[in-house]
Amino acid sequence: MLTNNIIVRNPSNYVLIRGYSPVADMMLIVLCGILLLILREIFIKKSKSFIIFKVSIALLCAAALSNTCFYYTAVNFNNDLLLHIFKAFYHITLMLVSSLYITYMMMLIKLPKKETRIITSASYAILIIGCTAEIMCPILRYSFYRSEDGEWVRNMIVNPFNVSYILFMIVLLVIMLRYRRRIPEKLLKVLLVTEFICVAIVVTASCYGHTSFTATTALLPILDILYMVHANVYSLKTGALNASSFDEYLSQTTAGSKIYYMCLKFDTDIEFTMPDELGKLFYSFWRKHFKKALLFNPATGFFVLAVDSTNIDNVAQLGLDLVSTDFRKHFNNYRIPYRIVLFEHLDFCTNLRQFYDVFSYFTDSMPVNSYMACDEPDYRAYRNMMYVKSQLRDIYLNGSLDDERVIVYCQPVHNVATGRFDTAESLMRLSLPDTGMVYPDVFIPLAEKYGYIHKLSMIILNKTCREIHRLNDEGYLFSRISVNLSIHELAEEHFIDEFKDIVRRNNVSFESIAVELTESRNDTEYEIVAELVRQFRQLGVCTYLDDFGTGYSNFDRILSLKLDVVKFDRSLLLMTDNDSNSEFILDYFSSAFEKLGYRILYEGVETDAQEAICIAGHADYLQGYKFSKPVPIEDLSKFFTKNS
Ligand code: C2E
Ligand code: CA
Ligand code: CA
């Protein structure tokens, strides 16, 4: 036995050190010390559960230290009070570790409040009774004390520490088994195996008369959790932390904190082409100037440097200077297209998805190989976009075809043959409580991107039909009003049934409605459009090809669709202002469409000169500010003649 060779100053203390070796405790102190160092240097967590986790390691370290002191005192001194203090301290810290472990587990598995209260009370009760008993035992001469005849009496089985330790283990086991579904399956498996190993170690050690490993076993589940729950993975290639670390960092960064993000995104998928040295270069470039900054690499080719700018004056300018000098000097050699955006921590940026949304919003309007620092107007624009998006979502979920936030404007269309207005186009506006009128260039792309456009179109259709009904009732003469459909919504299930239903419910004829479709972008879309056009034709709904001249212009596809009206985009007219060939091109296209039986509508006619060009270019209809800007649909009647 190890202690055999040790000379004990007070021979009666020999019984205390028999079966004990300080090696395990010393190892434990070293391991806990290293863990704390690692946590301090690389870990970014500030959550409550993580603090508990750190405190547990520190307590474990203190326990091992006090047990070593106990051993050292027993060997070298003749001081019973010190021995009692170290022993009690050792046991109390271990009990604290157990109770913290239980609190930690409850947080990890997000136990409901009621259960948390019950288990916390039980754990506090065990802790308080255990600690009190631990302190009182030597005074009441129970469990561990020096008897009258100077010999140590130790009850190894029933002492306050062992009893509370077993009780803690029971509570823990109950939590783990009762709420096993809340613990990730793999973590539970590893924890149970670890607990089993811990018990095996303690039992085996005590069979050999050893007591040195009790505290060490408490470290093992901590290692599991450190690795499986709290690991922050560093990439060797770039020196950066990964996506989940960044997500966690964002969730912990509070609103109003002075964190500044410098984000870089390479444009291509550079997983296979990004040389290692590029990652390292990026790392050194930033770290040279912002020593305490954290670098994240949340996705391939996407880097974020989070700088705490509390003590840095004008961090944005410093960042921009670095980009324009160091960054460009190094990165231009690689010729990988990039975008760089610098912005501060925003209260609506608390997870990776939101962060990426903000970043993409800013980069969407940036050319490649460019950089910018955002400021208040940019943040406001983003907030505004988010607001519009949330309102669109609300309109969509609300589901009402009469939603008052969706407003119909109409632009009357001039009929060249009759010289009158007899058709019009419905154009959507939003009237939102916080921002007032919002125009299509802001909300149509959002509605299309997030799948809300179909609901909006149906609202416009419904309101347009209602107005057609009113105009009919009041005896106005007009042929039809057109509504715009988005290419994104045409594949919508039951589209045509919904369309028919709305028109019928408003008691208007299908002939008084027209639909404007844009060119399809691929064969699948083409098939869908072709089928819809066939169905609209059967119903008697007039079909318009919108924005001719801007799209993908697969002429074969367009011609085989056979719509009723083609709308020449404003850009074709603008072209005639500075290009002498363009009137020839306009004539070429308009003749072709005319021969195929299309009627031709020119959009965006603003001047007399443009009108003349359109009329020379086979125009049947003219639409533009020259005749009228879009007006609220209620005012449309002013443009139509009345049945006398
Ligand atoms: P669009 O279908 O090409 O509509 C014509 C746009 O040109 C309208 O802009 C109109 O106000 C504008 N415009 C008309 N005459 C002139 C002119 O002489 N000069 C100039 N510079 N512009 C003129 P608006 O209302 O802002 O709509 C923009 C686009 O938003 C529309 O282009 C259409 O693509 C989309 N949109 C509008 N309403 C709806 C809708 O209800 N559903 C769908 N899916 N899209 C819509
Ligand atoms: Ca249109
Ligand atoms: Ca158009």
XYZ file of C-alpha atoms and ligand atoms in Angstrom:
692
model
C 0.000 0.000 0.000
C 1.248 3.457 -0.923
C 0.966 4.850 2.564
C 3.176 2.110 3.953
C 6.329 4.109 3.545
C 4.946 7.331 4.904
C 6.059 8.560 8.266
C 3.091 9.977 10.115
C 3.867 12.472 12.829
C 0.918 11.473 14.956
C 0.608 7.647 14.655
C -3.088 7.732 15.553
C -3.629 9.666 12.278
C -2.329 6.703 10.320
C -5.830 5.282 10.133
C -6.937 8.440 8.278
C -4.483 8.085 5.433
C -4.641 4.348 5.074
C -6.029 3.502 1.648
C -5.652 7.070 0.447
C -3.322 8.401 -2.198
C -3.149 12.107 -3.088
C -2.328 11.204 -6.702
C -5.969 11.097 -7.819
C -6.778 14.438 -6.164
C -3.704 16.071 -7.611
C -4.612 14.821 -11.084
C -8.092 16.168 -10.535
C -6.751 19.593 -9.551
C -4.589 19.687 -12.663
C -7.428 18.532 -14.949
C -9.912 21.018 -13.498
C -7.308 23.765 -13.822
C -6.742 22.943 -17.484
C -10.483 22.778 -18.143
C -11.001 26.178 -16.556
C -8.186 27.581 -18.654
C -9.715 26.154 -21.838
C -13.109 27.549 -20.908
C -11.610 30.958 -20.239
C -9.633 31.086 -23.450
C -11.974 29.729 -26.079
C -15.484 29.409 -24.819
C -17.971 32.073 -25.703
C -20.864 31.030 -23.543
C -22.397 33.282 -20.942
C -25.643 31.426 -20.332
C -26.734 30.588 -16.794
C -26.354 26.865 -17.365
C -22.820 27.385 -18.602
C -21.892 29.446 -15.543
C -23.208 26.638 -13.325
C -21.085 24.256 -15.329
C -17.957 26.374 -14.803
C -18.641 26.845 -11.076
C -18.993 23.060 -10.701
C -15.521 22.523 -12.134
C -14.080 25.178 -9.830
C -15.792 23.578 -6.805
C -14.491 20.173 -7.787
C -11.019 21.618 -7.953
C -11.510 23.121 -4.467
C -12.765 19.753 -3.140
C -9.707 17.930 -4.430
C -7.463 20.624 -2.990
C -9.058 20.376 0.424
C -8.819 16.581 0.425
C -5.132 16.859 -0.398
C -4.757 19.340 2.483
C -6.542 16.866 4.751
C -4.007 14.208 3.806
C -1.090 16.610 4.231
C -2.352 17.769 7.647
C -2.917 14.190 8.840
C 0.636 13.274 7.863
C 2.459 16.347 9.080
C 0.468 17.978 11.846
C -1.263 17.228 15.002
C -4.233 19.497 14.529
C -7.686 17.892 14.754
C -9.571 21.125 14.103
C -7.843 21.596 10.749
C -8.587 17.974 9.877
C -12.280 18.487 10.641
C -12.375 21.689 8.627
C -10.740 20.126 5.543
C -12.922 17.039 5.723
C -16.117 19.087 6.104
C -15.038 21.447 3.317
C -14.300 18.485 1.056
C -17.685 16.911 1.665
C -19.630 20.148 1.473
C -18.064 21.172 -1.865
C -18.810 17.728 -3.299
C -22.413 18.016 -2.108
C -22.598 21.455 -3.720
C -21.277 19.995 -6.966
C -23.989 17.303 -6.862
C -26.747 19.796 -6.223
C -25.446 22.100 -8.994
C -25.323 19.119 -11.303
C -29.011 18.541 -10.622
C -29.812 22.221 -11.255
C -27.798 22.060 -14.464
C -29.649 18.972 -15.671
C -32.977 20.645 -14.982
C -31.935 23.613 -17.142
C -30.545 21.408 -19.862
C -33.760 19.478 -20.251
C -35.921 22.582 -19.697
C -37.984 21.059 -16.944
C -41.406 22.668 -16.392
C -41.560 25.262 -13.593
C -43.591 23.153 -11.183
C -41.289 20.145 -11.395
C -38.255 22.422 -11.163
C -39.609 23.866 -7.915
C -40.201 20.439 -6.381
C -36.803 19.046 -7.375
C -34.986 22.236 -6.372
C -36.616 22.086 -2.930
C -35.654 18.427 -2.533
C -32.093 19.131 -3.620
C -31.773 22.155 -1.278
C -33.177 20.081 1.596
C -30.597 17.339 1.047
C -27.878 19.968 0.753
C -28.811 21.905 3.894
C -29.372 18.821 6.062
C -26.205 17.185 4.689
C -24.045 20.267 5.306
C -25.447 20.852 8.799
C -24.903 17.206 9.712
C -21.393 17.351 8.299
C -20.537 20.291 10.568
C -22.397 18.966 13.616
C -21.072 15.376 13.526
C -17.646 16.052 15.093
C -19.278 18.301 17.732
C -21.888 15.661 18.609
C -19.189 13.011 18.347
C -20.857 11.012 15.639
C -19.612 9.381 12.411
C -16.085 10.891 12.371
C -14.424 11.990 15.638
C -11.553 11.290 18.021
C -12.626 9.120 20.904
C -11.736 9.635 24.583
C -8.797 7.254 24.243
C -7.312 9.276 21.395
C -8.240 6.936 18.535
C -10.157 8.089 15.426
C -13.635 6.666 15.028
C -14.951 6.579 11.476
C -18.253 5.263 10.272
C -17.449 4.782 6.583
C -20.932 3.704 5.506
C -23.476 5.869 7.320
C -21.972 9.312 7.340
C -23.812 12.475 6.274
C -21.828 12.799 3.065
C -22.483 9.259 1.846
C -26.162 9.467 2.701
C -26.682 12.792 0.900
C -24.523 11.617 -2.013
C -26.778 8.589 -2.483
C -29.896 10.784 -2.182
C -28.544 13.179 -4.812
C -27.830 10.238 -7.113
C -31.396 8.979 -6.664
C -32.844 12.409 -7.520
C -30.598 12.624 -10.565
C -31.531 9.168 -11.732
C -35.222 9.974 -11.326
C -34.844 13.122 -13.442
C -32.853 11.331 -16.110
C -35.193 8.406 -16.392
C -38.492 10.219 -15.934
C -37.632 12.943 -18.460
C -35.414 10.831 -20.699
C -37.281 12.008 -23.791
C -36.168 15.562 -23.150
C -32.495 14.629 -23.081
C -30.892 14.039 -26.465
C -30.775 10.273 -26.825
C -27.040 10.067 -27.437
C -26.223 12.287 -24.463
C -28.428 10.192 -22.187
C -26.709 7.027 -23.337
C -23.243 8.450 -22.718
C -24.259 9.853 -19.313
C -25.735 6.548 -18.159
C -22.643 4.634 -19.280
C -20.471 7.189 -17.485
C -22.511 6.943 -14.276
C -22.132 3.178 -14.450
C -18.358 3.515 -14.840
C -18.247 5.941 -11.876
C -20.070 3.477 -9.622
C -17.770 0.677 -10.814
C -14.695 2.779 -9.969
C -15.935 3.660 -6.465
C -16.965 0.073 -5.684
C -13.744 -1.465 -7.066
C -11.612 1.096 -5.250
C -13.343 0.472 -1.927
C -12.941 -3.299 -2.372
C -9.208 -2.608 -2.398
C -9.535 -0.290 0.549
C -9.016 2.846 -1.570
C -11.017 6.056 -1.125
C -9.027 8.292 -3.439
C -11.214 8.268 -6.524
C -14.582 9.557 -5.258
C -14.027 13.160 -6.310
C -12.462 12.114 -9.615
C -15.639 10.303 -10.644
C -17.554 13.593 -10.425
C -15.381 14.923 -13.248
C -16.402 12.260 -15.727
C -20.003 13.413 -16.425
C -18.654 16.959 -16.621
C -16.332 15.840 -19.417
C -19.292 14.267 -21.242
C -21.232 17.477 -21.065
C -18.281 19.635 -21.999
C -17.719 17.625 -25.117
C -21.280 16.892 -26.132
C -23.113 20.059 -25.130
C -20.665 22.886 -24.813
C -18.031 22.141 -27.419
C -17.141 25.150 -29.570
C -15.582 23.708 -32.643
C -12.665 25.574 -34.125
C -11.740 25.141 -37.729
C -8.044 24.502 -38.155
C -8.224 25.850 -41.662
C -9.481 29.293 -40.750
C -9.083 29.485 -37.003
C -12.765 30.336 -36.786
C -15.646 29.070 -34.655
C -18.475 27.208 -36.360
C -22.133 27.987 -37.060
C -23.646 26.699 -33.814
C -21.118 28.708 -31.797
C -22.125 31.809 -33.711
C -25.792 31.081 -33.184
C -25.145 30.816 -29.465
C -23.032 33.961 -29.469
C -25.840 35.910 -31.103
C -28.411 34.621 -28.632
C -26.218 35.784 -25.756
C -25.376 39.202 -27.149
C -27.772 41.611 -25.551
C -29.504 44.497 -27.263
C -27.505 47.688 -26.903
C -24.166 45.922 -26.539
C -21.420 47.483 -28.596
C -20.597 44.505 -30.761
C -19.648 45.322 -34.314
C -19.733 42.706 -37.065
C -17.439 42.643 -40.041
C -18.831 40.118 -42.481
C -17.231 38.737 -45.579
C -18.915 36.475 -48.061
C -17.300 34.956 -51.077
C -19.668 34.755 -53.985
C -18.949 31.306 -55.270
C -19.132 27.978 -53.581
C -15.465 27.916 -52.774
C -15.413 24.788 -50.663
C -13.083 23.104 -53.076
C -11.211 26.057 -54.385
C -10.501 28.036 -51.238
C -6.865 27.426 -50.464
C -5.948 26.907 -46.833
C -3.760 29.945 -46.781
C -6.724 32.141 -47.715
C -8.487 31.149 -44.509
C -5.371 31.742 -42.449
C -4.778 35.024 -44.188
C -8.273 36.189 -43.380
C -7.730 35.220 -39.786
C -4.446 37.056 -39.415
C -5.670 40.105 -41.280
C -8.407 40.823 -38.761
C -6.720 39.504 -35.662
C -3.741 41.751 -36.177
C -5.953 44.757 -35.549
C -8.726 43.498 -33.308
C -6.923 41.220 -30.889
C -9.890 40.312 -28.735
C -12.312 39.824 -31.592
C -13.948 36.467 -32.224
C -13.922 35.013 -35.687
C -16.793 32.841 -36.875
C -17.183 30.802 -40.021
C -20.916 30.015 -40.011
C -21.047 28.747 -43.613
C -18.651 27.926 -46.399
C -17.035 31.117 -47.605
C -18.840 33.248 -45.008
C -16.842 34.855 -42.210
C -17.929 37.110 -39.396
C -15.586 38.947 -37.092
C -17.343 40.078 -33.918
C -15.543 43.022 -32.375
C -16.368 44.468 -28.992
C -16.096 48.137 -29.881
C -16.537 49.521 -26.354
C -13.028 50.983 -26.331
C -12.561 51.499 -30.037
C -13.284 54.899 -31.538
C -15.039 54.870 -34.850
C -14.802 51.145 -35.407
C -16.648 51.403 -38.727
C -14.019 53.705 -40.204
C -11.199 51.520 -38.905
C -12.845 48.446 -40.459
C -13.353 50.202 -43.782
C -9.750 51.406 -43.820
C -8.529 47.865 -43.218
C -10.685 46.490 -45.990
C -9.585 49.095 -48.484
C -5.885 48.609 -47.698
C -4.914 45.227 -46.196
C -7.822 43.171 -47.432
C -7.659 44.275 -51.035
C -3.887 43.991 -51.141
C -3.994 40.336 -50.076
C -7.222 39.127 -51.583
C -7.013 40.587 -55.048
C -4.544 37.830 -55.949
C -7.168 35.179 -55.416
C -9.799 36.645 -57.716
C -12.710 35.183 -55.778
C -15.698 37.540 -55.925
C -16.601 38.867 -52.487
C -18.879 41.263 -50.636
C -18.101 42.839 -47.268
C -20.654 44.412 -44.956
C -19.963 46.047 -41.609
C -22.819 46.595 -39.191
C -23.506 46.868 -35.508
C -25.408 44.452 -33.277
C -29.123 44.940 -33.857
C -31.865 43.932 -31.472
C -33.512 41.835 -34.186
C -30.367 39.793 -34.818
C -30.495 37.165 -32.114
C -29.906 34.002 -34.083
C -27.987 32.868 -37.122
C -31.001 32.867 -39.437
C -31.911 36.441 -38.552
C -28.292 37.490 -38.863
C -28.038 35.965 -42.308
C -31.312 37.633 -43.332
C -29.942 41.027 -42.336
C -26.636 40.366 -44.054
C -28.344 39.174 -47.274
C -30.659 42.159 -47.236
C -27.652 44.494 -47.235
C -25.635 42.530 -49.798
C -28.566 42.082 -52.211
C -28.158 45.613 -53.461
C -24.337 45.536 -53.557
C -22.176 44.841 -56.601
C -19.559 42.081 -56.257
C -16.100 42.968 -54.953
C -17.507 45.841 -52.962
C -17.818 46.734 -49.298
C -19.927 49.008 -47.173
C -20.551 50.033 -43.594
C -24.219 50.242 -42.705
C -25.715 53.060 -40.713
C -29.024 54.216 -39.313
C -30.905 54.676 -42.649
C -29.918 51.115 -43.645
C -31.140 49.692 -40.351
C -34.358 51.676 -40.757
C -34.864 50.335 -44.282
C -34.380 46.817 -42.978
C -36.823 47.376 -40.116
C -39.305 48.785 -42.596
C -38.908 45.753 -44.846
C -39.438 43.466 -41.852
C -42.563 45.397 -40.954
C -43.968 45.096 -44.473
C -43.115 41.403 -44.444
C -44.914 40.857 -41.148
C -47.959 42.735 -42.449
C -47.966 40.602 -45.604
C -47.860 37.521 -43.451
C -50.702 38.847 -41.380
C -52.785 39.570 -44.485
C -52.008 36.057 -45.707
C -52.937 34.387 -42.413
C -55.949 36.616 -41.926
C -57.234 35.217 -45.231
C -59.928 37.843 -45.828
C -60.581 38.730 -49.471
C -61.703 42.162 -48.268
C -58.586 43.019 -46.263
C -58.581 46.793 -45.956
C -54.818 47.033 -46.117
C -54.802 45.923 -49.757
C -55.800 48.806 -52.002
C -56.644 48.719 -55.689
C -55.504 51.508 -57.972
C -56.482 51.521 -61.623
C -54.827 52.982 -64.676
C -57.240 53.629 -67.553
C -56.179 52.470 -71.016
C -56.792 54.526 -74.154
C -58.363 52.746 -77.119
C -56.733 54.127 -80.309
C -59.614 53.142 -82.628
C -62.386 54.780 -80.564
C -60.340 57.499 -78.887
C -61.931 56.545 -75.553
C -61.001 54.734 -72.393
C -62.678 51.355 -72.347
C -60.267 49.167 -70.374
C -58.018 49.605 -67.339
C -55.348 47.803 -65.344
C -55.645 47.112 -61.606
C -52.479 47.861 -59.664
C -51.925 46.950 -56.082
C -50.917 49.222 -53.198
C -50.717 48.483 -49.493
C -51.960 50.911 -46.915
C -50.272 49.898 -43.660
C -51.011 51.279 -40.189
C -47.420 52.342 -39.394
C -46.045 53.412 -42.763
C -49.017 54.464 -44.894
C -48.958 53.730 -48.617
C -46.456 51.132 -49.803
C -45.738 50.621 -53.515
C -45.314 47.383 -55.483
C -41.549 47.718 -55.948
C -41.206 47.277 -52.153
C -43.712 44.555 -51.396
C -44.242 42.479 -54.576
C -40.728 40.901 -54.454
C -41.239 40.126 -50.746
C -44.685 38.655 -51.301
C -43.310 36.514 -54.115
C -40.296 35.395 -52.119
C -42.287 34.325 -49.059
C -45.297 32.869 -50.868
C -47.892 35.512 -49.963
C -48.481 36.811 -53.500
C -51.375 34.530 -54.387
C -53.524 35.721 -51.514
C -52.849 39.336 -52.536
C -53.803 38.670 -56.165
C -57.038 37.083 -55.080
C -57.841 40.111 -52.911
C -57.174 42.398 -55.894
C -59.317 40.164 -58.104
C -62.136 40.234 -55.575
C -62.043 44.000 -55.137
C -61.754 44.565 -58.893
C -64.755 42.297 -59.546
C -66.738 44.174 -56.913
C -65.980 47.471 -58.664
C -66.842 45.986 -62.083
C -70.181 44.989 -60.630
C -70.779 48.530 -59.365
C -69.733 50.101 -62.699
C -72.101 47.738 -64.555
C -74.923 48.608 -62.175
C -74.362 52.281 -62.718
C -74.397 51.847 -66.493
C -70.779 52.615 -67.372
C -69.523 51.364 -70.714
C -66.200 49.530 -70.690
C -64.828 46.267 -72.027
C -62.793 44.828 -69.130
C -60.352 45.480 -66.319
C -57.128 43.488 -66.138
C -55.452 42.128 -63.023
C -51.796 41.101 -62.729
C -50.910 37.518 -61.883
C -47.464 36.545 -60.720
C -45.660 33.677 -62.382
C -44.946 32.396 -58.854
C -48.586 31.701 -58.093
C -49.734 29.959 -61.227
C -48.802 26.494 -59.978
C -50.988 27.097 -56.911
C -53.382 24.188 -56.368
C -57.019 24.871 -57.360
C -55.948 28.191 -58.886
C -58.584 28.219 -61.609
C -61.373 27.081 -59.265
C -60.544 29.857 -56.827
C -60.477 32.356 -59.683
C -63.875 31.221 -61.013
C -65.361 31.239 -57.554
C -64.390 34.858 -56.870
C -65.660 36.113 -60.243
C -68.956 34.256 -59.864
C -69.529 35.359 -56.286
C -69.292 38.970 -57.433
C -71.808 38.356 -60.164
C -69.702 39.584 -63.046
C -69.033 38.013 -66.424
C -65.688 36.378 -67.199
C -65.461 38.603 -70.293
C -65.211 41.709 -68.101
C -61.998 40.412 -66.491
C -58.559 40.100 -68.064
C -55.372 38.579 -66.663
C -51.827 39.828 -67.252
C -49.154 37.151 -67.329
C -45.430 37.542 -67.780
C -43.151 35.325 -69.822
C -42.350 31.926 -68.398
C -38.732 31.381 -67.424
C -38.439 27.677 -68.160
C -40.242 24.725 -69.692
C -42.052 23.698 -66.510
C -43.461 27.186 -66.078
C -44.345 27.260 -69.739
C -46.443 24.096 -69.400
C -48.301 25.583 -66.443
C -48.925 28.904 -68.225
C -50.050 27.159 -71.422
C -52.598 25.074 -69.530
C -53.925 28.092 -67.629
C -54.236 30.156 -70.807
C -56.298 27.342 -72.317
C -58.611 27.332 -69.306
C -58.946 31.140 -69.235
C -59.797 31.107 -72.946
C -62.518 28.518 -72.333
C -64.023 30.741 -69.670
C -63.868 33.799 -71.919
C -61.260 35.610 -69.811
C -59.048 37.848 -71.944
C -55.293 37.140 -71.600
C -52.455 39.705 -71.773
C -48.766 39.082 -72.166
C -47.233 41.640 -69.794
C -43.845 43.369 -70.029
C -42.883 42.132 -73.484
C -39.293 43.159 -74.162
C -37.963 42.766 -70.625
C -38.108 39.040 -70.059
C -36.262 36.016 -71.255
C -37.776 36.375 -74.718
C -37.929 32.850 -75.890
C -39.911 33.941 -78.912
C -40.999 30.444 -79.965
C -42.519 29.840 -76.598
C -44.279 33.208 -76.565
C -45.791 32.769 -79.984
C -47.104 29.305 -79.316
C -49.081 30.583 -76.310
C -51.589 32.616 -78.371
C -52.698 35.269 -75.923
C -55.119 38.053 -76.814
C -53.120 41.181 -76.087
C -49.390 41.859 -75.931
C -48.171 44.709 -73.705
C -44.965 46.297 -74.981
C -42.895 47.308 -72.009
C -42.007 50.956 -71.398
C -38.335 50.128 -71.954
C -39.022 49.462 -75.657
C -40.448 52.961 -75.990
C -37.568 54.526 -74.068
C -35.181 52.794 -76.431
C -36.571 54.850 -79.340
C -35.312 58.061 -77.719
C -31.666 57.372 -78.425
C -31.492 54.614 -80.983
C -32.530 55.098 -84.615
C -32.798 51.338 -85.259
C -35.239 50.804 -82.454
C -38.293 52.057 -84.378
C -37.477 49.474 -86.988
C -37.277 46.774 -84.276
C -40.574 47.976 -82.787
C -42.189 47.802 -86.203
C -40.783 44.323 -86.757
C -42.214 42.938 -83.502
C -45.547 44.727 -83.709
C -46.123 43.541 -87.303
C -45.346 39.985 -86.253
C -47.777 40.091 -83.322
C -50.429 41.784 -85.453
C -50.194 39.055 -88.085
C -50.631 36.447 -85.334
C -53.877 38.083 -84.261
C -52.631 39.824 -81.113
C -53.830 43.268 -80.184
C -50.984 45.556 -79.189
C -50.819 47.731 -76.067
C -47.978 50.160 -75.396
C -47.140 50.799 -71.733
C -45.584 53.924 -70.263
C -46.621 56.426 -72.921
C -45.677 59.809 -71.497
C -45.305 62.189 -74.439
C -46.947 63.096 -77.745
C -43.833 61.933 -79.585
C -44.056 58.533 -77.930
C -47.735 58.324 -78.780
C -46.932 58.961 -82.432
C -44.306 56.226 -82.423
C -46.795 53.785 -80.877
C -49.460 54.582 -83.436
C -46.943 54.039 -86.230
C -46.102 50.783 -84.452
C -49.573 49.233 -84.872
C -50.890 50.260 -81.446
C -54.421 49.214 -80.487
C -54.185 50.511 -76.915
C -52.082 53.097 -75.101
C -51.426 53.238 -71.374
C -49.274 55.767 -69.578
C -48.984 58.983 -67.628
C -49.839 60.944 -70.790
C -53.403 59.699 -70.361
C -53.582 59.177 -66.644
C -51.584 58.000 -63.682
C -53.090 55.107 -61.714
C -56.029 56.382 -59.637
C -57.973 54.775 -56.764
C -60.383 52.296 -58.331
C -63.375 54.290 -57.076
C -62.291 57.151 -59.359
C -62.069 55.002 -62.477
C -65.668 55.782 -63.485
C -64.563 59.335 -64.365
C -62.774 57.920 -67.412
C -65.590 55.769 -68.769
C -68.678 56.971 -70.621
C -72.103 56.236 -69.243
C -74.935 54.436 -70.975
C -77.429 57.161 -71.824
P -46.663 46.577 -64.530
O -47.673 45.470 -64.526
O -45.812 46.721 -65.726
O -47.468 47.881 -64.222
C -47.198 49.099 -64.821
C -46.388 49.955 -63.937
O -45.922 51.071 -64.673
C -47.223 50.525 -62.782
O -46.351 50.687 -61.678
C -47.609 51.881 -63.323
O -47.877 52.804 -62.302
C -46.372 52.271 -64.081
N -46.673 53.231 -65.158
C -47.821 53.366 -65.849
N -47.710 54.346 -66.757
C -46.446 54.845 -66.634
C -45.735 55.887 -67.313
O -46.207 56.545 -68.214
N -44.457 56.088 -66.911
C -43.883 55.376 -65.915
N -42.623 55.667 -65.561
N -44.516 54.374 -65.258
C -45.797 54.119 -65.626
P -46.739 50.118 -60.301
O -48.171 50.323 -60.032
O -45.753 50.666 -59.343
O -46.520 48.565 -60.452
C -45.261 48.082 -60.660
C -45.311 46.612 -60.930
O -45.761 45.909 -59.782
C -46.286 46.220 -62.015
O -45.717 46.421 -63.239
C -46.501 44.772 -61.701
O -45.435 43.996 -62.193
C -46.445 44.759 -60.192
N -47.825 44.763 -59.692
C -48.607 45.809 -59.426
N -49.815 45.390 -58.990
C -49.765 44.045 -58.974
C -50.691 43.014 -58.630
O -51.848 43.259 -58.260
N -50.282 41.717 -58.737
C -49.033 41.406 -59.162
N -48.691 40.119 -59.259
N -48.142 42.337 -59.506
C -48.498 43.648 -59.428
Ca -49.170 44.656 -65.638
Ca -46.137 45.835 -67.598
